[in-house]
Amino acid sequence: MTQGILVDYNYCSGCETCVVACQQERGFTEKEFGVTVTKLGPFHIEPDKKHYEYDFIPQFTEWCNLCEERTAKGKLPSCVQMCQAQCMEWGEVSDLAKKATTPKQVIYSIKQD
């Protein structure tokens, strides 16, 4: 059974709570992180109006182990548990794939040997 995290970029607010939760959970310094948030934009959407769009994209690094110690105890990964926008979901990759219905959703998982 392969577990993963579904991230819906449509709802990420860029608060970086996931970054801080990961750092605290794993004991990382401020320059180390298993997840980081990238700001994309602004994009000028309507030329005749002052309408701009930003996207905030949580990106997982090689240091992310999907909180293997937490999930082995039946807990959520710290980033998922603490996400203020509730744009992350933990579960079986095949189940998450069924929920990924828009272009701004991605599933992160770790290859298992």
GROMACS .gro file of N, CA and C in nm:
model
  339
    1MET      N    1   0.086  -0.118   0.000
    1MET     CA    2   0.000   0.000   0.000
    1MET      C    3   0.090   0.124   0.000
    2THR      N    4   0.076   0.208  -0.103
    2THR     CA    5   0.158   0.328  -0.115
    2THR      C    6   0.078   0.449  -0.070
    3GLN      N    7   0.133   0.521   0.026
    3GLN     CA    8   0.069   0.640   0.080
    3GLN      C    9   0.127   0.765   0.014
    4GLY      N   10   0.049   0.872   0.015
    4GLY     CA   11   0.096   0.997  -0.042
    4GLY      C   12   0.017   1.116   0.010
    5ILE      N   13   0.053   1.232  -0.041
    5ILE     CA   14  -0.015   1.357  -0.005
    5ILE      C   15  -0.069   1.421  -0.132
    6LEU      N   16  -0.198   1.450  -0.132
    6LEU     CA   17  -0.262   1.523  -0.240
    6LEU      C   18  -0.260   1.670  -0.202
    7VAL      N   19  -0.206   1.754  -0.291
    7VAL     CA   20  -0.202   1.898  -0.266
    7VAL      C   21  -0.288   1.966  -0.371
    8ASP      N   22  -0.379   2.051  -0.326
    8ASP     CA   23  -0.465   2.127  -0.416
    8ASP      C   24  -0.419   2.273  -0.415
    9TYR      N   25  -0.344   2.312  -0.519
    9TYR     CA   26  -0.289   2.447  -0.528
    9TYR      C   27  -0.396   2.554  -0.540
   10ASN      N   28  -0.517   2.516  -0.576
   10ASN     CA   29  -0.626   2.613  -0.586
   10ASN      C   30  -0.652   2.682  -0.452
   11TYR      N   31  -0.622   2.612  -0.343
   11TYR     CA   32  -0.660   2.663  -0.211
   11TYR      C   33  -0.544   2.701  -0.120
   12CYS      N   34  -0.419   2.675  -0.164
   12CYS     CA   35  -0.305   2.711  -0.080
   12CYS      C   36  -0.296   2.863  -0.069
   13SER      N   37  -0.288   2.913   0.055
   13SER     CA   38  -0.284   3.057   0.079
   13SER      C   39  -0.142   3.110   0.093
   14GLY      N   40  -0.043   3.021   0.092
   14GLY     CA   41   0.095   3.064   0.106
   14GLY      C   42   0.137   3.095   0.248
   15CYS      N   43   0.064   3.048   0.346
   15CYS     CA   44   0.092   3.081   0.487
   15CYS      C   45   0.219   3.016   0.540
   16GLU      N   46   0.264   2.911   0.478
   16GLU     CA   47   0.385   2.837   0.515
   16GLU      C   48   0.376   2.765   0.649
   17THR      N   49   0.256   2.741   0.698
   17THR     CA   50   0.240   2.663   0.820
   17THR      C   51   0.295   2.523   0.801
   18CYS      N   52   0.280   2.469   0.681
   18CYS     CA   53   0.333   2.335   0.653
   18CYS      C   54   0.485   2.331   0.667
   19VAL      N   55   0.551   2.438   0.625
   19VAL     CA   56   0.696   2.447   0.634
   19VAL      C   57   0.740   2.444   0.780
   20VAL      N   58   0.678   2.528   0.862
   20VAL     CA   59   0.712   2.537   1.003
   20VAL      C   60   0.681   2.405   1.075
   21ALA      N   61   0.567   2.346   1.044
   21ALA     CA   62   0.529   2.219   1.107
   21ALA      C   63   0.632   2.111   1.075
   22CYS      N   64   0.677   2.106   0.952
   22CYS     CA   65   0.778   2.009   0.912
   22CYS      C   66   0.910   2.033   0.985
   23GLN      N   67   0.952   2.159   0.988
   23GLN     CA   68   1.078   2.191   1.056
   23GLN      C   69   1.074   2.152   1.203
   24GLN      N   70   0.964   2.179   1.269
   24GLN     CA   71   0.952   2.145   1.411
   24GLN      C   72   0.945   1.994   1.432
   25GLU      N   73   0.871   1.927   1.348
   25GLU     CA   74   0.856   1.781   1.360
   25GLU      C   75   0.989   1.710   1.341
   26ARG      N   76   1.066   1.754   1.242
   26ARG     CA   77   1.191   1.684   1.206
   26ARG      C   78   1.315   1.746   1.270
   27GLY      N   79   1.301   1.857   1.341
   27GLY     CA   80   1.415   1.921   1.405
   27GLY      C   81   1.507   1.992   1.306
   28PHE      N   82   1.451   2.037   1.196
   28PHE     CA   83   1.529   2.107   1.095
   28PHE      C   84   1.557   2.250   1.137
   29THR      N   85   1.664   2.308   1.081
   29THR     CA   86   1.694   2.449   1.102
   29THR      C   87   1.605   2.531   1.009
   30GLU      N   88   1.617   2.664   1.019
   30GLU     CA   89   1.536   2.751   0.933
   30GLU      C   90   1.573   2.740   0.786
   31LYS      N   91   1.689   2.681   0.755
   31LYS     CA   92   1.731   2.666   0.616
   31LYS      C   93   1.712   2.523   0.565
   32GLU      N   94   1.652   2.438   0.646
   32GLU     CA   95   1.624   2.300   0.609
   32GLU      C   96   1.473   2.279   0.613
   33PHE      N   97   1.422   2.203   0.518
   33PHE     CA   98   1.278   2.178   0.516
   33PHE      C   99   1.245   2.061   0.425
   34GLY      N  100   1.142   1.988   0.464
   34GLY     CA  101   1.092   1.879   0.381
   34GLY      C  102   0.988   1.927   0.282
   35VAL      N  103   0.929   2.043   0.313
   35VAL     CA  104   0.834   2.107   0.222
   35VAL      C  105   0.862   2.257   0.225
   36THR      N  106   0.849   2.319   0.110
   36THR     CA  107   0.864   2.464   0.100
   36THR      C  108   0.751   2.516   0.011
   37VAL      N  109   0.722   2.644   0.020
   37VAL     CA  110   0.614   2.702  -0.060
   37VAL      C  111   0.672   2.805  -0.155
   38THR      N  112   0.644   2.786  -0.283
   38THR     CA  113   0.690   2.878  -0.387
   38THR      C  114   0.574   2.967  -0.431
   39LYS      N  115   0.601   3.097  -0.444
   39LYS     CA  116   0.500   3.193  -0.491
   39LYS      C  117   0.517   3.210  -0.641
   40LEU      N  118   0.411   3.191  -0.716
   40LEU     CA  119   0.413   3.206  -0.861
   40LEU      C  120   0.317   3.319  -0.897
   41GLY      N  121   0.368   3.420  -0.961
   41GLY     CA  122   0.285   3.534  -0.999
   41GLY      C  123   0.345   3.661  -0.946
   42PRO      N  124   0.280   3.773  -0.966
   42PRO     CA  125   0.139   3.788  -1.007
   42PRO      C  126   0.122   3.777  -1.158
   43PHE      N  127   0.005   3.727  -1.195
   43PHE     CA  128  -0.036   3.720  -1.334
   43PHE      C  129  -0.150   3.820  -1.353
   44HIS      N  130  -0.136   3.908  -1.451
   44HIS     CA  131  -0.241   4.006  -1.481
   44HIS      C  132  -0.348   3.935  -1.562
   45ILE      N  133  -0.463   3.910  -1.500
   45ILE     CA  134  -0.568   3.829  -1.560
   45ILE      C  135  -0.657   3.910  -1.654
   46GLU      N  136  -0.704   4.025  -1.610
   46GLU     CA  137  -0.794   4.106  -1.693
   46GLU      C  138  -0.728   4.241  -1.719
   47PRO      N  139  -0.680   4.264  -1.842
   47PRO     CA  140  -0.605   4.388  -1.873
   47PRO      C  141  -0.679   4.517  -1.840
   48ASP      N  142  -0.811   4.519  -1.855
   48ASP     CA  143  -0.886   4.642  -1.830
   48ASP      C  144  -0.921   4.662  -1.682
   49LYS      N  145  -0.887   4.565  -1.599
   49LYS     CA  146  -0.914   4.574  -1.456
   49LYS      C  147  -0.785   4.545  -1.380
   50LYS      N  148  -0.785   4.580  -1.255
   50LYS     CA  149  -0.669   4.550  -1.171
   50LYS      C  150  -0.689   4.415  -1.103
   51HIS      N  151  -0.695   4.311  -1.184
   51HIS     CA  152  -0.717   4.176  -1.134
   51HIS      C  153  -0.590   4.095  -1.157
   52TYR      N  154  -0.529   4.052  -1.047
   52TYR     CA  155  -0.407   3.973  -1.054
   52TYR      C  156  -0.429   3.841  -0.983
   53GLU      N  157  -0.357   3.741  -1.027
   53GLU     CA  158  -0.367   3.609  -0.964
   53GLU      C  159  -0.229   3.563  -0.919
   54TYR      N  160  -0.225   3.502  -0.802
   54TYR     CA  161  -0.104   3.441  -0.748
   54TYR      C  162  -0.133   3.293  -0.724
   55ASP      N  163  -0.033   3.212  -0.740
   55ASP     CA  164  -0.043   3.072  -0.700
   55ASP      C  165   0.065   3.047  -0.596
   56PHE      N  166   0.031   2.971  -0.494
   56PHE     CA  167   0.126   2.929  -0.394
   56PHE      C  168   0.137   2.778  -0.405
   57ILE      N  169   0.258   2.730  -0.424
   57ILE     CA  170   0.278   2.589  -0.457
   57ILE      C  171   0.367   2.521  -0.352
   58PRO      N  172   0.308   2.436  -0.267
   58PRO     CA  173   0.390   2.356  -0.175
   58PRO      C  174   0.472   2.256  -0.256
   59GLN      N  175   0.602   2.253  -0.231
   59GLN     CA  176   0.691   2.160  -0.301
   59GLN      C  177   0.767   2.078  -0.198
   60PHE      N  178   0.772   1.949  -0.220
   60PHE     CA  179   0.838   1.858  -0.127
   60PHE      C  180   0.982   1.835  -0.171
   61THR      N  181   1.072   1.830  -0.073
   61THR     CA  182   1.214   1.813  -0.100
   61THR      C  183   1.255   1.668  -0.073
   62GLU      N  184   1.381   1.638  -0.099
   62GLU     CA  185   1.432   1.504  -0.073
   62GLU      C  186   1.436   1.473   0.077
   63TRP      N  187   1.428   1.575   0.162
   63TRP     CA  188   1.428   1.554   0.306
   63TRP      C  189   1.292   1.507   0.358
   64CYS      N  190   1.191   1.517   0.275
   64CYS     CA  191   1.057   1.471   0.318
   64CYS      C  192   1.054   1.318   0.317
   65ASN      N  193   1.014   1.262   0.429
   65ASN     CA  194   0.996   1.117   0.437
   65ASN      C  195   0.850   1.083   0.468
   66LEU      N  196   0.763   1.178   0.437
   66LEU     CA  197   0.619   1.165   0.463
   66LEU      C  198   0.591   1.136   0.611
   67CYS      N  199   0.677   1.192   0.697
   67CYS     CA  200   0.662   1.174   0.842
   67CYS      C  201   0.642   1.026   0.878
   68GLU      N  202   0.734   0.944   0.833
   68GLU     CA  203   0.718   0.799   0.850
   68GLU      C  204   0.697   0.757   0.996
   69GLU      N  205   0.760   0.826   1.090
   69GLU     CA  206   0.739   0.790   1.231
   69GLU      C  207   0.597   0.824   1.275
   70ARG      N  208   0.546   0.940   1.234
   70ARG     CA  209   0.410   0.981   1.271
   70ARG      C  210   0.307   0.889   1.206
   71THR      N  211   0.321   0.866   1.075
   71THR     CA  212   0.221   0.786   1.003
   71THR      C  213   0.223   0.640   1.048
   72ALA      N  214   0.338   0.590   1.093
   72ALA     CA  215   0.344   0.453   1.146
   72ALA      C  216   0.260   0.439   1.272
   73LYS      N  217   0.237   0.551   1.341
   73LYS     CA  218   0.154   0.553   1.462
   73LYS      C  219   0.008   0.589   1.431
   74GLY      N  220  -0.025   0.600   1.302
   74GLY     CA  221  -0.162   0.633   1.264
   74GLY      C  222  -0.193   0.781   1.261
   75LYS      N  223  -0.089   0.864   1.274
   75LYS     CA  224  -0.109   1.009   1.270
   75LYS      C  225  -0.090   1.061   1.129
   76LEU      N  226  -0.140   1.181   1.104
   76LEU     CA  227  -0.118   1.247   0.977
   76LEU      C  228   0.023   1.305   0.970
   77PRO      N  229   0.079   1.321   0.850
   77PRO     CA  230   0.205   1.396   0.839
   77PRO      C  231   0.183   1.536   0.897
   78SER      N  232   0.286   1.593   0.957
   78SER     CA  233   0.270   1.721   1.025
   78SER      C  234   0.222   1.831   0.930
   79CYS      N  235   0.268   1.832   0.806
   79CYS     CA  236   0.224   1.937   0.712
   79CYS      C  237   0.075   1.927   0.684
   80VAL      N  238   0.024   1.805   0.671
   80VAL     CA  239  -0.118   1.784   0.644
   80VAL      C  240  -0.201   1.825   0.766
   81GLN      N  241  -0.157   1.783   0.883
   81GLN     CA  242  -0.231   1.814   1.005
   81GLN      C  243  -0.239   1.964   1.031
   82MET      N  244  -0.132   2.036   1.004
   82MET     CA  245  -0.127   2.178   1.038
   82MET      C  246  -0.170   2.272   0.925
   83CYS      N  247  -0.197   2.222   0.807
   83CYS     CA  248  -0.232   2.307   0.693
   83CYS      C  249  -0.357   2.392   0.724
   84GLN      N  250  -0.338   2.522   0.730
   84GLN     CA  251  -0.447   2.614   0.764
   84GLN      C  252  -0.553   2.621   0.654
   85ALA      N  253  -0.511   2.607   0.529
   85ALA     CA  254  -0.605   2.614   0.417
   85ALA      C  255  -0.671   2.479   0.389
   86GLN      N  256  -0.628   2.376   0.457
   86GLN     CA  257  -0.678   2.241   0.439
   86GLN      C  258  -0.671   2.198   0.292
   87CYS      N  259  -0.559   2.231   0.228
   87CYS     CA  260  -0.542   2.198   0.087
   87CYS      C  261  -0.457   2.073   0.068
   88MET      N  262  -0.422   2.004   0.178
   88MET     CA  263  -0.345   1.881   0.171
   88MET      C  264  -0.426   1.767   0.231
   89GLU      N  265  -0.413   1.652   0.168
   89GLU     CA  266  -0.484   1.534   0.217
   89GLU      C  267  -0.390   1.414   0.211
   90TRP      N  268  -0.390   1.332   0.316
   90TRP     CA  269  -0.306   1.214   0.328
   90TRP      C  270  -0.389   1.090   0.298
   91GLY      N  271  -0.332   0.995   0.228
   91GLY     CA  272  -0.403   0.870   0.206
   91GLY      C  273  -0.335   0.779   0.107
   92GLU      N  274  -0.406   0.675   0.071
   92GLU     CA  275  -0.360   0.579  -0.029
   92GLU      C  276  -0.355   0.649  -0.165
   93VAL      N  277  -0.245   0.633  -0.237
   93VAL     CA  278  -0.225   0.703  -0.364
   93VAL      C  279  -0.338   0.675  -0.463
   94SER      N  280  -0.384   0.551  -0.470
   94SER     CA  281  -0.492   0.518  -0.564
   94SER      C  282  -0.621   0.591  -0.528
   95ASP      N  283  -0.648   0.609  -0.399
   95ASP     CA  284  -0.766   0.684  -0.356
   95ASP      C  285  -0.750   0.833  -0.384
   96LEU      N  286  -0.629   0.885  -0.359
   96LEU     CA  287  -0.603   1.026  -0.384
   96LEU      C  288  -0.613   1.058  -0.534
   97ALA      N  289  -0.569   0.965  -0.617
   97ALA     CA  290  -0.575   0.985  -0.762
   97ALA      C  291  -0.718   1.003  -0.810
   98LYS      N  292  -0.811   0.936  -0.746
   98LYS     CA  293  -0.953   0.950  -0.783
   98LYS      C  294  -1.006   1.089  -0.746
   99LYS      N  295  -0.946   1.151  -0.646
   99LYS     CA  296  -0.989   1.284  -0.601
   99LYS      C  297  -0.921   1.397  -0.678
  100ALA      N  298  -0.813   1.367  -0.746
  100ALA     CA  299  -0.738   1.469  -0.821
  100ALA      C  300  -0.810   1.493  -0.954
  101THR      N  301  -0.896   1.593  -0.956
  101THR     CA  302  -0.981   1.616  -1.073
  101THR      C  303  -0.956   1.749  -1.143
  102THR      N  304  -0.865   1.832  -1.091
  102THR     CA  305  -0.836   1.960  -1.155
  102THR      C  306  -0.688   1.969  -1.187
  103PRO      N  307  -0.649   2.057  -1.280
  103PRO     CA  308  -0.508   2.069  -1.317
  103PRO      C  309  -0.417   2.120  -1.206
  104LYS      N  310  -0.470   2.184  -1.105
  104LYS     CA  311  -0.387   2.239  -0.998
  104LYS      C  312  -0.381   2.147  -0.877
  105GLN      N  313  -0.387   2.018  -0.900
  105GLN     CA  314  -0.372   1.921  -0.793
  105GLN      C  315  -0.257   1.827  -0.829
  106VAL      N  316  -0.182   1.787  -0.729
  106VAL     CA  317  -0.070   1.695  -0.751
  106VAL      C  318  -0.060   1.601  -0.632
  107ILE      N  319  -0.009   1.482  -0.657
  107ILE     CA  320   0.011   1.383  -0.551
  107ILE      C  321   0.160   1.363  -0.533
  108TYR      N  322   0.204   1.372  -0.408
  108TYR     CA  323   0.344   1.347  -0.374
  108TYR      C  324   0.352   1.215  -0.300
  109SER      N  325   0.444   1.130  -0.342
  109SER     CA  326   0.467   1.003  -0.278
  109SER      C  327   0.614   0.969  -0.287
  110ILE      N  328   0.657   0.875  -0.207
  110ILE     CA  329   0.796   0.831  -0.208
  110ILE      C  330   0.802   0.691  -0.268
  111LYS      N  331   0.893   0.671  -0.360
  111LYS     CA  332   0.910   0.540  -0.421
  111LYS      C  333   0.954   0.440  -0.314
  112GLN      N  334   0.884   0.330  -0.309
  112GLN     CA  335   0.918   0.227  -0.212
  112GLN      C  336   0.985   0.112  -0.282
  113ASP      N  337   1.093   0.062  -0.224
  113ASP     CA  338   1.166  -0.050  -0.286
  113ASP      C  339   1.099  -0.182  -0.262
   0.00000   0.00000   0.00000
